[in-house]
Short mmCIF file of C-alpha atoms in Angstrom, two decimals:
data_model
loop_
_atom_site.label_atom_id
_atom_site.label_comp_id
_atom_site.label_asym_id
_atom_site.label_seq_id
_atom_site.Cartn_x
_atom_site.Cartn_y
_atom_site.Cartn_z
CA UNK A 22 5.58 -5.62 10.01
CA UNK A 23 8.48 -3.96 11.88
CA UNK A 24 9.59 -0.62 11.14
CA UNK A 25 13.62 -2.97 10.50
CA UNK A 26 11.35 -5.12 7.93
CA UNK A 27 10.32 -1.83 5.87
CA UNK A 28 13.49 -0.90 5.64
CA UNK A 29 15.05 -4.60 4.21
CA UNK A 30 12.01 -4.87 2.06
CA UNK A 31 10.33 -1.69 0.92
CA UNK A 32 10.75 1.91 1.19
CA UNK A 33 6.56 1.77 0.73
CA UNK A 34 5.55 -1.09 2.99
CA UNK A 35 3.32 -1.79 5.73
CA UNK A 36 4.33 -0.75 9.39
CA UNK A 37 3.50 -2.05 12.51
CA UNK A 38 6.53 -0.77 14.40
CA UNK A 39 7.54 2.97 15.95
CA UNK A 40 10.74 4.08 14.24
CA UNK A 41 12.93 5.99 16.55
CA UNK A 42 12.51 9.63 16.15
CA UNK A 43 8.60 9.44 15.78
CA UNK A 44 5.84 11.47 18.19
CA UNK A 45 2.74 11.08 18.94
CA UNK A 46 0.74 14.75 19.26
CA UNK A 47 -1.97 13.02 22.07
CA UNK A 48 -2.52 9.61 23.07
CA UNK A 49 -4.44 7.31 21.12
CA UNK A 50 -8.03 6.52 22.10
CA UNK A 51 -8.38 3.02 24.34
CA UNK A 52 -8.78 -0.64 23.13
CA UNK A 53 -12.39 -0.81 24.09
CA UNK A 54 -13.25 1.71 21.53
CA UNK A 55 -14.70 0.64 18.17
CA UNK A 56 -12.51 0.53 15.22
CA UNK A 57 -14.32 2.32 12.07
CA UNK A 58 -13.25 1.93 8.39
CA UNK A 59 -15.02 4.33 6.45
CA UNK A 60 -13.52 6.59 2.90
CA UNK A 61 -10.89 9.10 3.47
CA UNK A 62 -12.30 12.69 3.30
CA UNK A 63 -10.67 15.78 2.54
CA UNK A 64 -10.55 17.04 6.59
CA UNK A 65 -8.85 13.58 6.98
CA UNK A 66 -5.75 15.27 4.47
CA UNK A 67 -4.09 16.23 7.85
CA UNK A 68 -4.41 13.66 10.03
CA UNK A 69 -3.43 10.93 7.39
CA UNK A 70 -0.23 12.75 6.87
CA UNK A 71 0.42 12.68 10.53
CA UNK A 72 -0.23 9.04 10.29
CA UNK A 73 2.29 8.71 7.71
CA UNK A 74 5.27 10.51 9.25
CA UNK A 75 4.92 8.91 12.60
CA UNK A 76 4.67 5.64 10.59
CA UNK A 77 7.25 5.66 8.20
CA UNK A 78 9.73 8.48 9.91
CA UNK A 79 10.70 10.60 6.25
CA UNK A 80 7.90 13.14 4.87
CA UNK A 81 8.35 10.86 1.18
CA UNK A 82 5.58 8.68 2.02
CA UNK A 83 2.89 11.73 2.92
CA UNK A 84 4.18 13.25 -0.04
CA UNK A 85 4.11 9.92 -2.33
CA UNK A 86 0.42 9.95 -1.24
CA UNK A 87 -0.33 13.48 -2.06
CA UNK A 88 0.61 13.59 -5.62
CA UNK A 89 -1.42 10.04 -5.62
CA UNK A 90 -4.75 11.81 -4.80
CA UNK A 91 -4.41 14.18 -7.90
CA UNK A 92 -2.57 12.12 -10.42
CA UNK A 93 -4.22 11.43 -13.24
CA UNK A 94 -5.34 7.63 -14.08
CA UNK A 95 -7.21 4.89 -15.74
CA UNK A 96 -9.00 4.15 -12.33
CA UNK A 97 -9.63 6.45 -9.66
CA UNK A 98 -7.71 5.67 -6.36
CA UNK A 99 -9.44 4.16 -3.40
CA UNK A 100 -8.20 5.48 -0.38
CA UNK A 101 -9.82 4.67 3.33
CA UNK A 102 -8.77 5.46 7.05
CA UNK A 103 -9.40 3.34 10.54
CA UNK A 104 -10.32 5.82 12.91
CA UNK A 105 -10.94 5.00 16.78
CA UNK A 106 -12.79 7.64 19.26
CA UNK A 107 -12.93 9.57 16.31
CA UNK A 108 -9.30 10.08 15.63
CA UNK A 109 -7.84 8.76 12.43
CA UNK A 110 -4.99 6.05 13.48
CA UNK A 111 -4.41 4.38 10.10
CA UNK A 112 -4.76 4.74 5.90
CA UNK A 113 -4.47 2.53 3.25
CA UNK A 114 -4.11 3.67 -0.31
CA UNK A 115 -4.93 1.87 -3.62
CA UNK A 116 -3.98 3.46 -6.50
CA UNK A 117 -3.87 2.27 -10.69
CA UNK A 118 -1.11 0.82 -12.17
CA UNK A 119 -1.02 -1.67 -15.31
CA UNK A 120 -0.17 -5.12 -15.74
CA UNK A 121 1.10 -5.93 -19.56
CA UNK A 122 -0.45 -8.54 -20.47
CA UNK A 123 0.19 -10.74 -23.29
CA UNK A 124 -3.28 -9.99 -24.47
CA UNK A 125 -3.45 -6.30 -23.83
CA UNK A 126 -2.86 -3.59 -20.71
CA UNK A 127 -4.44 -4.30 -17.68
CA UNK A 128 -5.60 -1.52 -15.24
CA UNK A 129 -4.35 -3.21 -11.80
CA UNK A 130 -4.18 -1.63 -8.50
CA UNK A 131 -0.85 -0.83 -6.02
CA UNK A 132 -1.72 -0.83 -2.57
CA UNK A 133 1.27 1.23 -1.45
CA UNK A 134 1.29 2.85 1.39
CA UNK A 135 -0.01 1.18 4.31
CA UNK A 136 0.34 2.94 7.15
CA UNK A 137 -0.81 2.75 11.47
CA UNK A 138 0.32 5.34 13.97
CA UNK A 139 2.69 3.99 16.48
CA UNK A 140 0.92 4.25 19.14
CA UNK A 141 -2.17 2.35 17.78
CA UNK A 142 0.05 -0.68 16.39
CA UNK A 143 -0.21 -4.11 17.37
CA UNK A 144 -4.12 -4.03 17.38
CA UNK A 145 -4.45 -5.49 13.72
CA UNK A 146 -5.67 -2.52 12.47
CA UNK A 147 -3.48 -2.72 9.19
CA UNK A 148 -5.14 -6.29 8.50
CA UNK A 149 -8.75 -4.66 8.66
CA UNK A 150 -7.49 -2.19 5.99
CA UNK A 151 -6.09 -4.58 4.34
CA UNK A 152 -9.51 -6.48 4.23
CA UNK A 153 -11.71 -3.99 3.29
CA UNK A 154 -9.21 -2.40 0.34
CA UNK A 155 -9.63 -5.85 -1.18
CA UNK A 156 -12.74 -5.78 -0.93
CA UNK A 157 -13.70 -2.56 -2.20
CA UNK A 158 -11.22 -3.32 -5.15
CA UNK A 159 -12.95 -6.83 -5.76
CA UNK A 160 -16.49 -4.55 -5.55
CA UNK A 161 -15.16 -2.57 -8.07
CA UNK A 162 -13.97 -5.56 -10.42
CA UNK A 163 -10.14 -4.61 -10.18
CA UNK A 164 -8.58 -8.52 -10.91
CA UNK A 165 -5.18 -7.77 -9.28
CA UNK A 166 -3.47 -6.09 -6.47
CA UNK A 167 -0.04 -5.60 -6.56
CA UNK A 168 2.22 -4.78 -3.86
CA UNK A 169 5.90 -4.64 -2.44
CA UNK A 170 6.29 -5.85 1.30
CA UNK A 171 7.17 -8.21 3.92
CA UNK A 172 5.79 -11.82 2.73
CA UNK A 173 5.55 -12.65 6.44
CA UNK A 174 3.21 -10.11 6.61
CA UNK A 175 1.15 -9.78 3.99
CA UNK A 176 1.21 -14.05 2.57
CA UNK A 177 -1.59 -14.30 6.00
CA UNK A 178 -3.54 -11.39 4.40
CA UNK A 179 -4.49 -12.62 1.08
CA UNK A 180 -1.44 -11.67 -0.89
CA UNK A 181 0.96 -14.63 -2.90
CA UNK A 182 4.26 -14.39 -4.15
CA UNK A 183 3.96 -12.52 -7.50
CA UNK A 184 7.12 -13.98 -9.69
CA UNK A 185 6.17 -17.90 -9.68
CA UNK A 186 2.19 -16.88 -11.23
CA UNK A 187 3.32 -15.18 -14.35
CA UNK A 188 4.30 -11.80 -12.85
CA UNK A 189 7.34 -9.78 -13.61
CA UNK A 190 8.63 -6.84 -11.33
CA UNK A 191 9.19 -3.61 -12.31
CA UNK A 192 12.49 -3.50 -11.08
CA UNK A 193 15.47 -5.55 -10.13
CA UNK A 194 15.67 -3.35 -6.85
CA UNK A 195 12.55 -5.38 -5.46
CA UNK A 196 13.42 -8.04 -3.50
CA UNK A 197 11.63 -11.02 -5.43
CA UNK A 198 9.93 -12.03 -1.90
CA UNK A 199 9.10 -8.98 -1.56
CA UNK A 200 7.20 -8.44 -5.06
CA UNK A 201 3.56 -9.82 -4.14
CA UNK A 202 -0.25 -9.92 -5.88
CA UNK A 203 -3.85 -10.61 -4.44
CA UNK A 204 -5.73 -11.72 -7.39
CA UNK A 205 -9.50 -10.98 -7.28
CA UNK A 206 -12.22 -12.50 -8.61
CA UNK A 207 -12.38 -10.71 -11.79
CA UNK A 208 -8.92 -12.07 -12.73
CA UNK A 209 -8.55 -14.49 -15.36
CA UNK A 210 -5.50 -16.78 -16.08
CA UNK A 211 -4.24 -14.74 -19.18
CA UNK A 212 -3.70 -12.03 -16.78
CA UNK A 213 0.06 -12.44 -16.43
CA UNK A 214 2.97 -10.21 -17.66
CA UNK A 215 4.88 -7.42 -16.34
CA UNK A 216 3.77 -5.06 -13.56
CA UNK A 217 3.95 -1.09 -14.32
CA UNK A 218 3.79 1.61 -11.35
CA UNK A 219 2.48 4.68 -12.47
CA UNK A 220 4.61 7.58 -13.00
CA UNK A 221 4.22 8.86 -9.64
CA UNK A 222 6.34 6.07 -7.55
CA UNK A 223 9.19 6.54 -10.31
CA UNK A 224 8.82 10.15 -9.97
CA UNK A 225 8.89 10.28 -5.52
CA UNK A 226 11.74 7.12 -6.75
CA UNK A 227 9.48 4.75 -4.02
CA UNK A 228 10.30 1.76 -6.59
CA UNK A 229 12.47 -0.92 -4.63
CA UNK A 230 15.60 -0.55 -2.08
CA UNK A 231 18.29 1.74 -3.39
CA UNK A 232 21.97 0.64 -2.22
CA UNK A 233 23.72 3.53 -1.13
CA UNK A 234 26.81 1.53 -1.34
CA UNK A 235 26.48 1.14 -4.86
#
């Protein structure tokens, strides 16, 4: 995803694009070295932000995933970085969110954001993260993944549009496209209803586009 595709489709959204603006402290490490997804560590705090704000271009997103790490929730956030030659060049963040259900509240998952350094784009190391946040979640029993983002993007990488399975947004602002679900294995068909960000995204107001024309 383009760094002109987060901005038409989500303010929290995968990139794959340099926005203008963005620097890079020291060149990333060559393609022949091995790409390693392990759990994001408290030393990797820095680096991830880095990430983040060469990424996404704004200091929201670093922030957003800040207050994510300490917020409390039903289920703990699963967070993991791509590192090559040692250097971290990409993070992924799932954190809980609720689905109401007909039947009851659902803990769910948000994987929001989703972020590569510029200079390490174009290597499908977003698609690994994607991958193994999955499949962590699955691990873990989570039955849904919810996301906003480009469905050109994300529809090869195991996500399906959200609205025409049962799903409501959370907000007209989300492009209905955009609005997106992986459901896991522990999902079961009465699993539908309206999706619920946590408190967080309303409170860093990374919910949908705003118009500024409005």
């Amino acid at each position: 995803m383009t760094s002109q595709d987060q901005r038409e489709v989500s303010p929290i959204s995968a990139l794959t694009g340099s926005p203008a603006g963005s620097t890079a402290s020291s060149p990333i490490a060559s393609a022949d070295e091995e790409l390693v997804i392990r759990h994001e560590t408290d030393a990797d705090h820095r680096a991830v932000r880095e990430v983040h704000t060469c990424a996404f271009g704004e200091e929201r997103v670093p922030a957003l995933v800040e207050a994510l790490r300490t917020a409390r929730a039903p289920l703990a956030p699963m967070s993991f970085v791509a590192t090559l030659g040692g250097r971290v060049v990409g993070h992924i963040l799932l954190s809980a969110s609720r689905l109401d259900a007909p039947r009851r509240i659902v803990d769910v998952m948000s994987l929001s954001p989703l972020g590569v350094h510029p200079d390490a784009q174009g290597r499908g190391i977003g698609t690994r993260l994607i991958a193994h946040a999955l499949a962590a979640a699955d691990e873990q029993g989570v039955p849904l993944v919810f996301l906003e983002g480009s469905p050109l993007y994300y529809r090869t990488r195991g996500f399906e549009a959200a609205s025409p399975l049962g799903f409501r947004s959370p907000s007209l602002r989300i492009p209905d496209p955009a609005f997106q679900v992986a459901r896991l294995s522990a999902h079961e068909p009465w699993m539908t209803g309206t999706f619920v960000y946590s408190e967080t995204f309303w409170a860093f107001d990374c919910v949908g586009l705003r118009d500024p024309d409005a």
